[in-house]
Short mmCIF file of C-alpha atoms in Angstrom, two decimals:
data_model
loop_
_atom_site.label_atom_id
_atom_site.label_comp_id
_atom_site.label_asym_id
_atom_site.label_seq_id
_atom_site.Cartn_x
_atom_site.Cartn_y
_atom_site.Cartn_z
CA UNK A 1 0.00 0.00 0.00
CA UNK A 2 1.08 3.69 -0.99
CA UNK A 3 0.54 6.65 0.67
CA UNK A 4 -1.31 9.51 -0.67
CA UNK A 5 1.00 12.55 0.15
CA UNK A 6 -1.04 15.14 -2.42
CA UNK A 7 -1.63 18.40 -0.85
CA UNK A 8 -4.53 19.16 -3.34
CA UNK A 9 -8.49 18.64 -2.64
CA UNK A 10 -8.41 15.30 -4.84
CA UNK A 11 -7.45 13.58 -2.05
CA UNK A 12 -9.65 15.49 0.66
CA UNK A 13 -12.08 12.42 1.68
CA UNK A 14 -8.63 9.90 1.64
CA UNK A 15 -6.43 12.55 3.39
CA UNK A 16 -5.94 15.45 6.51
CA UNK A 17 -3.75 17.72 7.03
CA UNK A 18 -1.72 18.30 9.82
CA UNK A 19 -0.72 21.89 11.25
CA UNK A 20 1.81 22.46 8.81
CA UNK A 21 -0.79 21.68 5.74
CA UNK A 22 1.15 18.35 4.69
CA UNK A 23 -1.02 15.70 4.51
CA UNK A 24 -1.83 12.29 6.37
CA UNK A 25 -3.91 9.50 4.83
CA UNK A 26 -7.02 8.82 7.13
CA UNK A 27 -6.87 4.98 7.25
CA UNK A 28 -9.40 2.75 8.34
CA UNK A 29 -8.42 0.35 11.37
CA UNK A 30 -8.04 -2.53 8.45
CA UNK A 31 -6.12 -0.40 6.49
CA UNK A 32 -3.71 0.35 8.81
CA UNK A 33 -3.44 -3.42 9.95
CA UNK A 34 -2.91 -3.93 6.37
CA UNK A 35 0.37 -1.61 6.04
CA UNK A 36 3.90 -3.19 5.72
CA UNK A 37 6.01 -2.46 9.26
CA UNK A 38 7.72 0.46 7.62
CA UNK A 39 4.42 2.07 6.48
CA UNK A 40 3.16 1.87 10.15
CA UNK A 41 6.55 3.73 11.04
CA UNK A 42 5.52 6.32 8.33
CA UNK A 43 2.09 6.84 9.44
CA UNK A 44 2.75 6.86 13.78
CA UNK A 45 5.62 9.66 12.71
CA UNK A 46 3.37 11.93 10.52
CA UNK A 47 0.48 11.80 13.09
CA UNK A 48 3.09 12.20 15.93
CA UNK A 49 1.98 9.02 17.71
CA UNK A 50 4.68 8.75 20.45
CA UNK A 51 3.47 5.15 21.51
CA UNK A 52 3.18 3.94 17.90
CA UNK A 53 6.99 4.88 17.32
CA UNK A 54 7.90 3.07 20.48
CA UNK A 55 5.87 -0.17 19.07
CA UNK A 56 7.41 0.07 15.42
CA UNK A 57 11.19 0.28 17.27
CA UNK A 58 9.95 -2.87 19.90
CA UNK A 59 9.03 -5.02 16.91
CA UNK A 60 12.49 -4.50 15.05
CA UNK A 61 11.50 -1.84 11.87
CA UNK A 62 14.20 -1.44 10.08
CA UNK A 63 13.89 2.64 9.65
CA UNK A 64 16.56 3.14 7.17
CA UNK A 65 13.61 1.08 4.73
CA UNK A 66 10.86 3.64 5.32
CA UNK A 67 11.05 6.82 2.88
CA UNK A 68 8.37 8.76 1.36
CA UNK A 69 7.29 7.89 -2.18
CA UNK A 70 6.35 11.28 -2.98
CA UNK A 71 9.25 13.26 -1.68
CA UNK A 72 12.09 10.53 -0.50
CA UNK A 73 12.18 11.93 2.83
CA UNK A 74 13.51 9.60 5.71
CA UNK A 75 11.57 8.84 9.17
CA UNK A 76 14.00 12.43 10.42
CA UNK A 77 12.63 14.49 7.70
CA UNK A 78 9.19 13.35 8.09
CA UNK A 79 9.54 14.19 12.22
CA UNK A 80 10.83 17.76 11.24
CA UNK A 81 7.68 18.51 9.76
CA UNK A 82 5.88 17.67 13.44
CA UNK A 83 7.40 18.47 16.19
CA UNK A 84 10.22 18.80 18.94
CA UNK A 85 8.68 15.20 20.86
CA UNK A 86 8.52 13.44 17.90
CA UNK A 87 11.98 14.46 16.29
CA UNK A 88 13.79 13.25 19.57
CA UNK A 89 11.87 10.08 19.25
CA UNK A 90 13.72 9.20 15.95
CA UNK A 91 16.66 9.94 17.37
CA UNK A 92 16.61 8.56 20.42
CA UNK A 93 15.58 5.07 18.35
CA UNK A 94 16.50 5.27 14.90
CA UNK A 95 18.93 7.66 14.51
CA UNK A 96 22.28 6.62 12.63
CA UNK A 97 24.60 8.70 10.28
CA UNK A 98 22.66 7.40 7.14
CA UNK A 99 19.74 8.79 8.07
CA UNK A 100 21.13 12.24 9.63
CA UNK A 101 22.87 12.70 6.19
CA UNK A 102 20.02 11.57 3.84
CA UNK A 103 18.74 13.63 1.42
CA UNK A 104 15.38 14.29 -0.03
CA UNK A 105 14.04 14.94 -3.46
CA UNK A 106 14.87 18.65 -3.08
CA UNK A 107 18.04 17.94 -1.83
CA UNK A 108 17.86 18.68 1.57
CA UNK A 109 18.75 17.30 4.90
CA UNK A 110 17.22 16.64 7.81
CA UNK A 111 19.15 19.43 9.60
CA UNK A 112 18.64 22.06 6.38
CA UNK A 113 14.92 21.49 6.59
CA UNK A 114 14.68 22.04 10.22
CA UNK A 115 16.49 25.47 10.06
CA UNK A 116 12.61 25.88 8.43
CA UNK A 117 10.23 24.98 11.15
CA UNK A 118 12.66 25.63 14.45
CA UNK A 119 15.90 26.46 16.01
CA UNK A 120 14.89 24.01 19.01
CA UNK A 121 14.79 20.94 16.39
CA UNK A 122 17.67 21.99 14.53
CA UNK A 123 19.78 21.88 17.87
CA UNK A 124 18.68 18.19 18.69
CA UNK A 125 19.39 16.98 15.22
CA UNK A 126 22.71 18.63 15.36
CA UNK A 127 23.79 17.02 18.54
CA UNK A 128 23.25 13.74 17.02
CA UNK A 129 24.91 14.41 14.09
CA UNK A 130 27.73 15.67 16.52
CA UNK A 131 27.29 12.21 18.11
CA UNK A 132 27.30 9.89 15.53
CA UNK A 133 29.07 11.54 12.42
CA UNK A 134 31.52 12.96 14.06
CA UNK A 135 32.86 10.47 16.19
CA UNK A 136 33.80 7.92 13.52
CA UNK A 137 36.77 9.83 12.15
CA UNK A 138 37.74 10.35 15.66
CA UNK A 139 38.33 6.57 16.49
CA UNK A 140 40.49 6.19 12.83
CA UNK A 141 42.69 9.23 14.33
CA UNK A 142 42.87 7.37 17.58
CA UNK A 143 43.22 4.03 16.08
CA UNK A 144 47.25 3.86 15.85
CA UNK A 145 47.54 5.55 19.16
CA UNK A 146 45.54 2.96 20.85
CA UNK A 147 47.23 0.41 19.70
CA UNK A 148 50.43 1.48 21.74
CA UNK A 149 49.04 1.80 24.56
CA UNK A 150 47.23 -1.89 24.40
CA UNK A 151 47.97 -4.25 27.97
CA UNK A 152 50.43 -6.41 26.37
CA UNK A 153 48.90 -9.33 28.14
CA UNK A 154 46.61 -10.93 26.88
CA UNK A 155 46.08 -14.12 29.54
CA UNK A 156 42.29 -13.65 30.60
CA UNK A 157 42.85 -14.77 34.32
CA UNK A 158 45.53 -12.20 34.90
CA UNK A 159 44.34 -8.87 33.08
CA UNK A 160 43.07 -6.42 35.56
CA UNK A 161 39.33 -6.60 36.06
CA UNK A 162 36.80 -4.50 34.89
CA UNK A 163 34.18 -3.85 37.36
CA UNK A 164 30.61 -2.44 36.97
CA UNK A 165 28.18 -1.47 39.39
CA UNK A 166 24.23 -0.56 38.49
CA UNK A 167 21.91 0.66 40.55
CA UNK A 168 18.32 0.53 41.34
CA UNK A 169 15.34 2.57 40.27
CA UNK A 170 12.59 0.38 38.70
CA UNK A 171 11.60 2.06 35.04
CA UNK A 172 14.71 4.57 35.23
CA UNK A 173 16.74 0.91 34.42
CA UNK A 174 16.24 2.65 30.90
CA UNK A 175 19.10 5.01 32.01
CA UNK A 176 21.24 2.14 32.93
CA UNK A 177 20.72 0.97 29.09
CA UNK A 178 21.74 4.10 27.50
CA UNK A 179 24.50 5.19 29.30
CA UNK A 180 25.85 1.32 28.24
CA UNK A 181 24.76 1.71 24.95
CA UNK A 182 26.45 5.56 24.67
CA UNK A 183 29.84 3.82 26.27
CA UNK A 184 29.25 1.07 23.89
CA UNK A 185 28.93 3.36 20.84
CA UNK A 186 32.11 5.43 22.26
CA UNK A 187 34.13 2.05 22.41
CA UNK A 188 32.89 0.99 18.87
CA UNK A 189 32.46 -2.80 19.94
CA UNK A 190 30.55 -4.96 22.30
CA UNK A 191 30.68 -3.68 26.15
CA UNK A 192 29.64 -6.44 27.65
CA UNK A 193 32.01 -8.76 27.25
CA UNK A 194 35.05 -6.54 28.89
CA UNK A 195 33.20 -6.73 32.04
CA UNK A 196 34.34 -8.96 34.51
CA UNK A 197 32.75 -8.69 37.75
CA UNK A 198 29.23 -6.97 38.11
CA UNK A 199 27.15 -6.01 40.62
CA UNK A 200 23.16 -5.10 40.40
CA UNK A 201 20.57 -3.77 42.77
CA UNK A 202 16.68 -4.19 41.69
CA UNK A 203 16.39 -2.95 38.00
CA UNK A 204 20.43 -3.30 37.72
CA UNK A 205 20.07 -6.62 39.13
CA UNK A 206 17.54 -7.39 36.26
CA UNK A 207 19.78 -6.06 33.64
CA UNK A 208 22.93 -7.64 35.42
CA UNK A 209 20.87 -11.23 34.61
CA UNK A 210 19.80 -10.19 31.14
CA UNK A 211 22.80 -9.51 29.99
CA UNK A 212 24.63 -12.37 30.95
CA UNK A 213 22.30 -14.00 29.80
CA UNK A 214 23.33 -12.99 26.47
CA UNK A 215 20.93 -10.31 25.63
CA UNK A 216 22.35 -7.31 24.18
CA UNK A 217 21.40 -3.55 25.68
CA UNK A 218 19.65 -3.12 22.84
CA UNK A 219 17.79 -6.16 23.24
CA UNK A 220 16.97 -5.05 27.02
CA UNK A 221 16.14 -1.51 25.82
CA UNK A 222 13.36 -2.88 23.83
CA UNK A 223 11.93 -5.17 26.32
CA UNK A 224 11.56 -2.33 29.01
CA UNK A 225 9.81 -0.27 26.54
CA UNK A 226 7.69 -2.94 25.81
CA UNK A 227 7.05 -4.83 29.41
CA UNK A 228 6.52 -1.50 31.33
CA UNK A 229 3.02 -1.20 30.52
CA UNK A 230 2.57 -4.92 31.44
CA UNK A 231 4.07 -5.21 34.72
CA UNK A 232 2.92 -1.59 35.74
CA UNK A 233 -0.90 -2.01 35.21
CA UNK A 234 -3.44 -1.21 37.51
CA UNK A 235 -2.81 0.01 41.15
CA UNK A 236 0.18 -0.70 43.55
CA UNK A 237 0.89 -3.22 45.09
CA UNK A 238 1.61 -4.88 41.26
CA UNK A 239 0.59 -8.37 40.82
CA UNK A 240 3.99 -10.14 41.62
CA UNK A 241 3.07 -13.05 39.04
CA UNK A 242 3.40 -10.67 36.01
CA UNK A 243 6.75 -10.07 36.98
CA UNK A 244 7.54 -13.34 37.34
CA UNK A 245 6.62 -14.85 34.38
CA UNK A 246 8.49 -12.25 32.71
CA UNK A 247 11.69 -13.04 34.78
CA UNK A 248 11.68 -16.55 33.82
CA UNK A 249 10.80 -15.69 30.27
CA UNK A 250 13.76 -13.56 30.04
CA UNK A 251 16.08 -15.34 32.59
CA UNK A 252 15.14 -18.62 32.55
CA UNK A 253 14.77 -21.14 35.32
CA UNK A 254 18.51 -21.97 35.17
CA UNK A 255 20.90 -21.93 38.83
CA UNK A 256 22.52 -18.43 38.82
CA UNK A 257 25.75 -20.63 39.14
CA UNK A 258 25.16 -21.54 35.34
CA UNK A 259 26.97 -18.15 34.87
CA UNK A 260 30.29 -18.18 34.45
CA UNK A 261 31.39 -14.46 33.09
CA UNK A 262 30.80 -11.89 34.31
CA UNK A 263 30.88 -12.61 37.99
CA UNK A 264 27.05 -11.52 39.65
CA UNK A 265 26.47 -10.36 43.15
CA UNK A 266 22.73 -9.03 43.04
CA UNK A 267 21.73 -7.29 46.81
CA UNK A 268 18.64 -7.96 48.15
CA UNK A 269 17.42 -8.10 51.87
CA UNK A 270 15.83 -9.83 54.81
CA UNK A 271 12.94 -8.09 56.37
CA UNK A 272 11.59 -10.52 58.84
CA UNK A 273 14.40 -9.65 60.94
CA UNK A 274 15.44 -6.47 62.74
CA UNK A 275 18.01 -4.89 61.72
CA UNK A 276 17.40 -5.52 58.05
CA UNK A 277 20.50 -7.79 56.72
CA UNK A 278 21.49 -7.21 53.63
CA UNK A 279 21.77 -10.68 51.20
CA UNK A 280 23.87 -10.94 48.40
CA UNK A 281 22.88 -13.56 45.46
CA UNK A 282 26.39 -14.33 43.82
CA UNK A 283 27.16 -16.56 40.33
CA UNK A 284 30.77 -17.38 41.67
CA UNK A 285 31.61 -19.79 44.83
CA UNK A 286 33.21 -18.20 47.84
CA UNK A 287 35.88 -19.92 49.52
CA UNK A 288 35.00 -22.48 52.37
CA UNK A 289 36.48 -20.28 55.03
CA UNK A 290 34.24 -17.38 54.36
CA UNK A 291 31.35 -19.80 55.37
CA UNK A 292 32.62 -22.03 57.92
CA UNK A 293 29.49 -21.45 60.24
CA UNK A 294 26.31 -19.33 60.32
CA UNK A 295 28.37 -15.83 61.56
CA UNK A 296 30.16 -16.04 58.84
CA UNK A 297 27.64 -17.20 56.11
CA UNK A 298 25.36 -14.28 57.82
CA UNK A 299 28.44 -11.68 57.59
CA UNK A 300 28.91 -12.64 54.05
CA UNK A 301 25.02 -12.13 53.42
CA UNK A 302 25.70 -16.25 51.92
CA UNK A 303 23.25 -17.32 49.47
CA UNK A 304 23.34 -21.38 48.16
CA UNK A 305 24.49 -20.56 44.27
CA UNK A 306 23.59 -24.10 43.21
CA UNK A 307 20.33 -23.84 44.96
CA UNK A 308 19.06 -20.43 43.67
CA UNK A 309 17.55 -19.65 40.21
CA UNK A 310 18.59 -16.66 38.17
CA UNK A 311 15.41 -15.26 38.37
CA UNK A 312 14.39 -16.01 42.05
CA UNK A 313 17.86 -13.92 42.49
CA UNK A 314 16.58 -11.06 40.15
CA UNK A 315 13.05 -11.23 41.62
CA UNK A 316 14.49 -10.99 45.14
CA UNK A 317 16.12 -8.36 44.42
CA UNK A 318 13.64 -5.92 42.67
CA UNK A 319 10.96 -6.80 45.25
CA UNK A 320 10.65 -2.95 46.05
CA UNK A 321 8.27 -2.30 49.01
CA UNK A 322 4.70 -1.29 48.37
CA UNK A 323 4.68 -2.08 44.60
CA UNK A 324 5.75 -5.71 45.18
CA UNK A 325 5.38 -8.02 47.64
CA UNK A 326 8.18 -9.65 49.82
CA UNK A 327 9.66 -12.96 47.70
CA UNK A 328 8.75 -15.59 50.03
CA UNK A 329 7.80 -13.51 52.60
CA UNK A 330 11.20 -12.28 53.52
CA UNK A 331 13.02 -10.40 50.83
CA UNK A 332 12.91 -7.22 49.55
CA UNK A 333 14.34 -4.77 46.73
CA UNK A 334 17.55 -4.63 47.42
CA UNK A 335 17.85 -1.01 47.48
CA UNK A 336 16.59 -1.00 50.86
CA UNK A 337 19.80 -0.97 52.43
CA UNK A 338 22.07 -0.48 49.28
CA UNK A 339 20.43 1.12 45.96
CA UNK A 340 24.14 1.79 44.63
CA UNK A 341 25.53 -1.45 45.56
CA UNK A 342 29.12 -0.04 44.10
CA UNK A 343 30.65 -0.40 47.29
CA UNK A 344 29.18 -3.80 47.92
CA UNK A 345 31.14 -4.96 45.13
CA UNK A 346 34.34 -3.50 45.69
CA UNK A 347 34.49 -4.91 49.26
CA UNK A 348 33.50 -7.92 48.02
CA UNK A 349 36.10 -7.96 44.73
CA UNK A 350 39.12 -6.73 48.18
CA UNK A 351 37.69 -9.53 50.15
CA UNK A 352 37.88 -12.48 47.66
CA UNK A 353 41.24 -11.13 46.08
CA UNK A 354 43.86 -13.31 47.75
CA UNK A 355 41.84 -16.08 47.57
CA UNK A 356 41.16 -15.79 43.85
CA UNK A 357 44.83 -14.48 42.95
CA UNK A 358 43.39 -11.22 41.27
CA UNK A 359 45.14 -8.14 40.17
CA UNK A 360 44.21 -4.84 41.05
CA UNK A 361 40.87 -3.52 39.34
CA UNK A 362 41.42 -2.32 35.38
CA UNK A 363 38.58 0.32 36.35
CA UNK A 364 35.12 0.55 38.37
CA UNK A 365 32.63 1.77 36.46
CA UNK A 366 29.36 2.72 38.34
CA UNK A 367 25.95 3.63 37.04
CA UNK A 368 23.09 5.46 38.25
CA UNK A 369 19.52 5.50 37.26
CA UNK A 370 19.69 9.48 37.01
CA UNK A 371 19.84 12.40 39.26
CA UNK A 372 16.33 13.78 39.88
CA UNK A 373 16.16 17.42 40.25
CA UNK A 374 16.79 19.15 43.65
CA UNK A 375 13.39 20.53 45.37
CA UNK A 376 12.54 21.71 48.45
CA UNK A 377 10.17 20.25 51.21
CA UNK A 378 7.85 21.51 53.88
CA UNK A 379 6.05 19.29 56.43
CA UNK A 380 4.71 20.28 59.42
CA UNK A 381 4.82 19.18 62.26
CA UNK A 382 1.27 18.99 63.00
CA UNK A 383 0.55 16.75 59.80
CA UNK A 384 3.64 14.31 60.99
CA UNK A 385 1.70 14.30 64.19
CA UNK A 386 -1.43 13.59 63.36
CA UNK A 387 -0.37 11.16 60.79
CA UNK A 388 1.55 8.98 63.43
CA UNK A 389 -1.44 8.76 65.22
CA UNK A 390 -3.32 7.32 62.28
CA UNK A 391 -0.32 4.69 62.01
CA UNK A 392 -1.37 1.51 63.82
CA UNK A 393 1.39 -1.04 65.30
CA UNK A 394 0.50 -3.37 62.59
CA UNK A 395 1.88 -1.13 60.38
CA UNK A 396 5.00 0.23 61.92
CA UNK A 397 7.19 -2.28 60.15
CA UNK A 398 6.17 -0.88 56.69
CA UNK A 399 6.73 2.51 57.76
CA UNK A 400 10.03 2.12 58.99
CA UNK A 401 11.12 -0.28 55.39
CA UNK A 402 9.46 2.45 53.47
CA UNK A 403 11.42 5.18 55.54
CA UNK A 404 14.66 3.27 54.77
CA UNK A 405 14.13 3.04 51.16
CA UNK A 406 13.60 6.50 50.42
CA UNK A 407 16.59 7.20 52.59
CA UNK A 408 18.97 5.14 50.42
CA UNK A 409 17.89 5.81 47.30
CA UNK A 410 18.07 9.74 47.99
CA UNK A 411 21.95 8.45 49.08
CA UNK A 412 22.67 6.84 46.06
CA UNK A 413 24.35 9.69 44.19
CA UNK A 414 26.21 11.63 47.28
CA UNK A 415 27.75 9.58 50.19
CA UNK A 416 28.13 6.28 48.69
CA UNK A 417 29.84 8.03 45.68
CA UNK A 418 32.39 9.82 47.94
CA UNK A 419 32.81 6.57 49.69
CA UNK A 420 33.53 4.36 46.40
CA UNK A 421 35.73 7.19 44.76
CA UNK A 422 37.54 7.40 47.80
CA UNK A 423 38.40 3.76 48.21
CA UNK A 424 39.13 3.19 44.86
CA UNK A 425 41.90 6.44 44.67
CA UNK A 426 43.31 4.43 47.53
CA UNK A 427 43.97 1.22 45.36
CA UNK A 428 44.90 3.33 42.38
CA UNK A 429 42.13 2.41 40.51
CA UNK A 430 40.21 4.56 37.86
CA UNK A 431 36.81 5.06 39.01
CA UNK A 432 33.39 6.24 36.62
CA UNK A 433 30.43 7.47 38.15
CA UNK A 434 27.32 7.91 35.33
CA UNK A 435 24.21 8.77 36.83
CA UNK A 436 22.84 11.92 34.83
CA UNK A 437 20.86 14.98 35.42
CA UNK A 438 17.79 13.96 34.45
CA UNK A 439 14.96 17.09 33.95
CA UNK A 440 12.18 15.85 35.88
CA UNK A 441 11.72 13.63 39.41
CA UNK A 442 11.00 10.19 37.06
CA UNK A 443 8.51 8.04 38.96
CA UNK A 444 10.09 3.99 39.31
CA UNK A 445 6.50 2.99 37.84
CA UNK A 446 6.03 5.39 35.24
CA UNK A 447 4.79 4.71 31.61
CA UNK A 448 4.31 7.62 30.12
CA UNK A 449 6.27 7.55 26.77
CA UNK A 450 6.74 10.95 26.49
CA UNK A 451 7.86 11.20 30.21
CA UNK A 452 10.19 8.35 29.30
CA UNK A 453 11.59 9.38 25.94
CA UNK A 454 12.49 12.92 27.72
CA UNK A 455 14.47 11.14 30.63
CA UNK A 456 16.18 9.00 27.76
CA UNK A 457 16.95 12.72 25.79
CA UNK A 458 18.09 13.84 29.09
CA UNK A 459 20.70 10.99 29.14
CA UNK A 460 21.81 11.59 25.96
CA UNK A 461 22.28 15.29 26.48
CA UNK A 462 24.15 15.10 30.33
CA UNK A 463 26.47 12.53 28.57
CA UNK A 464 27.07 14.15 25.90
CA UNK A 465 28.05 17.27 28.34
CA UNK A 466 30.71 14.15 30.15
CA UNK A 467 32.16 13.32 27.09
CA UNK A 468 35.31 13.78 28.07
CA UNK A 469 34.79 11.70 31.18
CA UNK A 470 33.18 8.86 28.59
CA UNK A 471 36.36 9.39 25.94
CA UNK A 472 38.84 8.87 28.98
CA UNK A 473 36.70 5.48 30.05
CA UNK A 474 36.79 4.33 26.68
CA UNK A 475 40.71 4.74 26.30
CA UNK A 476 41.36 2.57 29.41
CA UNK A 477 38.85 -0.13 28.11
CA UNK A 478 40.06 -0.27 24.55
CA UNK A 479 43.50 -0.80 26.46
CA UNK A 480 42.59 -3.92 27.90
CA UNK A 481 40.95 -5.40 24.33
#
């Protein structure tokens, strides 16, 4: 099926216009069933139909296929004509230099025609081509350089380890994905498989799995744009078994001791005791004198490997209080006592280093799921009053985990960052913190596309502002390929 793209009154019963007086084809909901992938992709962009562009990018459309018949624009082109939401939605999913560069029938490109309709557009589309065009004569400068400066071992069991850290934060995960996949584009090759030790708290424990796993971040990227309206529906607390059947869908029901690289430790905790203690789900097998008795196995927050499945770990992990149920009864989200479990996994990687024979860390690379904006608070103390009195002792033990969530995940970007950077300057070690600026206070549960594509923007613009922080990362990785 073709589109009509006449601007004339022929087509007035077949067509509509939209503000800009270029026309859309008024389909029937057969018709539009009946359209090839790429014509769906043509259609969701000229009616600026932010969930429809997010469905064509889930189910794989390859964008560089879709260009207008009458005027051999590209899906960029087309999005100038709309507006700012919809142009950063092609970017943020389809963009590559191809389709920054293409031309239309008049010649022009996507950048030319936005210097048309808005300085605002023409400033995105310029940062991408900044991004993406840019960037590839800067590796071929690089190239020779790097090559000197390559570890001349290459013996996997003695190069220095490259750890990564992600944290917690439910929906924001999404950040986690594109900060990878803006490292990954930096390095020019797979991430993944440089890491050698990671460590994951609630949605980072979920990606942590994925990943090893073998799914790539674009894989992952797609499948929280897709499941977020699944496992987010109706009212909190969320159905648990939604989740679940996603977890072993994606994870499978194999022993998290199946994994062999990288090395997991996913945080979770124990809430039917008091104090909370934190629990650590690991891949690897500790040595038999860090678990000689139950002090030790409780210092060591010891989980049976060969007994737990990878998605039992993941769901034990992500179990955040009031929008999912304890696992079991007993644990919760990780993030209650450690959302940026970064220095869980560099006492952990100190602790097991004699034992294992390990060199010093390559780098620690640590992630965050964004840095909400700063805002001010007023309570009185009249409301705290009379809302403690409204508390019943039934309840005090979910007022006090809820209490020590929010308190940790409001510490994930400022102690705990001073902490990590300060332990690993005294080991020498080269140490990343990502967790970006993000515009608005993101909600954990939110599935709003447009709220969700602007976070993801927000990413791409803070790390585009750290570039130099993300070129320095990517020299130290590319010199231990």
């Amino acid at each position: 099926m073709v589109f009509c793209c006449c601007s004339g009154s022929c087509c007035s019963i077949n067509c509509c216009e939209d503000k800009n007086g270029h026309s859309i084809p008024r389909l029937t909901k057969i018709e539009e069933k009946n359209l090839s992938m790429e014509e769906q992709l043509m259609l969701a962009i000229k009616r600026s139909s932010l969930r429809s562009i997010v469905n064509c990018y889930i189910r794989g459309v390859n964008a560089d296929a879709v260009i207008d018949p009458s005027n051999g624009e590209n899906p960029l082109h087309l999005a100038v004509r709309t507006n700012l939401t919809t142009v950063q939605a092609v970017l943020l999913l389809y963009a590559n230099e191809q389709m920054l560069t293409g031309r239309n029938n008049n010649g022009d490109q996507p950048l030319q025609l936005a210097g048309s309709y808005s300085s605002r557009i023409r400033k995105c589309i310029q940062l991408f081509i900044d991004i993406h065009c840019k960037k590839d004569k800067e590796d071929s400068d690089d190239e020779g350089e790097n090559e000197e400066e390559k570890l001349p071992n290459n013996d996997e069991r003695t190069k220095p380890p490259i750890l990564l850290s992600l944290d917690g934060g439910g929906i924001k995960g999404l950040v986690l994905i594109r900060v990878l996949l803006i490292i990954e584009r930096n390095l020019g090759k797979d991430l993944w498989p440089l890491i050698d030790w990671v460590a994951g708290t609630s949605t980072g424990a979920i990606l942590a799995c994925a990943l090893a796993k073998g799914k790539s971040l674009t894989d992952c990227q797609k499948l929280y744009l897709q499941l977020k309206n699944i496992v987010f529906r109706g009212s909190r607390p969320y159905n648990p078994a939604v989740l679940e059947r996603i977890l072993i869908q994606t994870l499978s029901t194999d022993f998290i001791s199946s994994i062999e690289k990288p090395k997991l430790l996913l945080t979770s905790a124990k809430m039917n005791i008091a104090p909370p203690s934190l629990v650590l789900f690991r891949s690897y097998q500790l040595p038999e004198e860090l678990t000689k008795g139950e002090d030790k196995m409780e210092e060591m927050g010891y989980v049976d490997r060969n007994v737990t499945t990878i998605w039992k770990a993941a769901r034990c992990s992500s179990a955040a209080p009031t929008y999912f149920p304890p696992f079991d009864d007993i644990y919760v989200d990780g993030g209650v006592i450690c959302n940026n479990p970064t220095m869980e996994l560099l006492t952990e990687f100190v602790k097991l280093r004699p034992y294992f024979k390990l060199p010093n860390p390559h780098c620690v690379i640590s992630i965050g799921t964004g840095t909400p904006p700063s805002k001010s608070l007023t309570i009185h103390r009249s409301f705290i009053w009379r809302l403690l009195q409204r508390v019943s002792r039934n309840t005090e033990f979910m007022r006090n985990m809820a209490q020590g969530l929010v308190e940790q995940i409001t510490e994930s970007n400022r102690r705990p960052v001073m902490h990590c950077s300060a332990f690993c300057a005294a080991l020498g070690v080269p140490f990343f913190r990502f967790s970006p600026r993000l515009s608005d206070d993101v909600r954990i549960n939110e599935v709003d596309d447009a709220c969700i594509l602007k976070m993801l923007w927000d990413v791409e613009v803070a790390m585009y502002a750290a570039r130099k922080d993300v070129d320095k990362l990517v020299k130290i990785l590319k010199s231990r390929i």
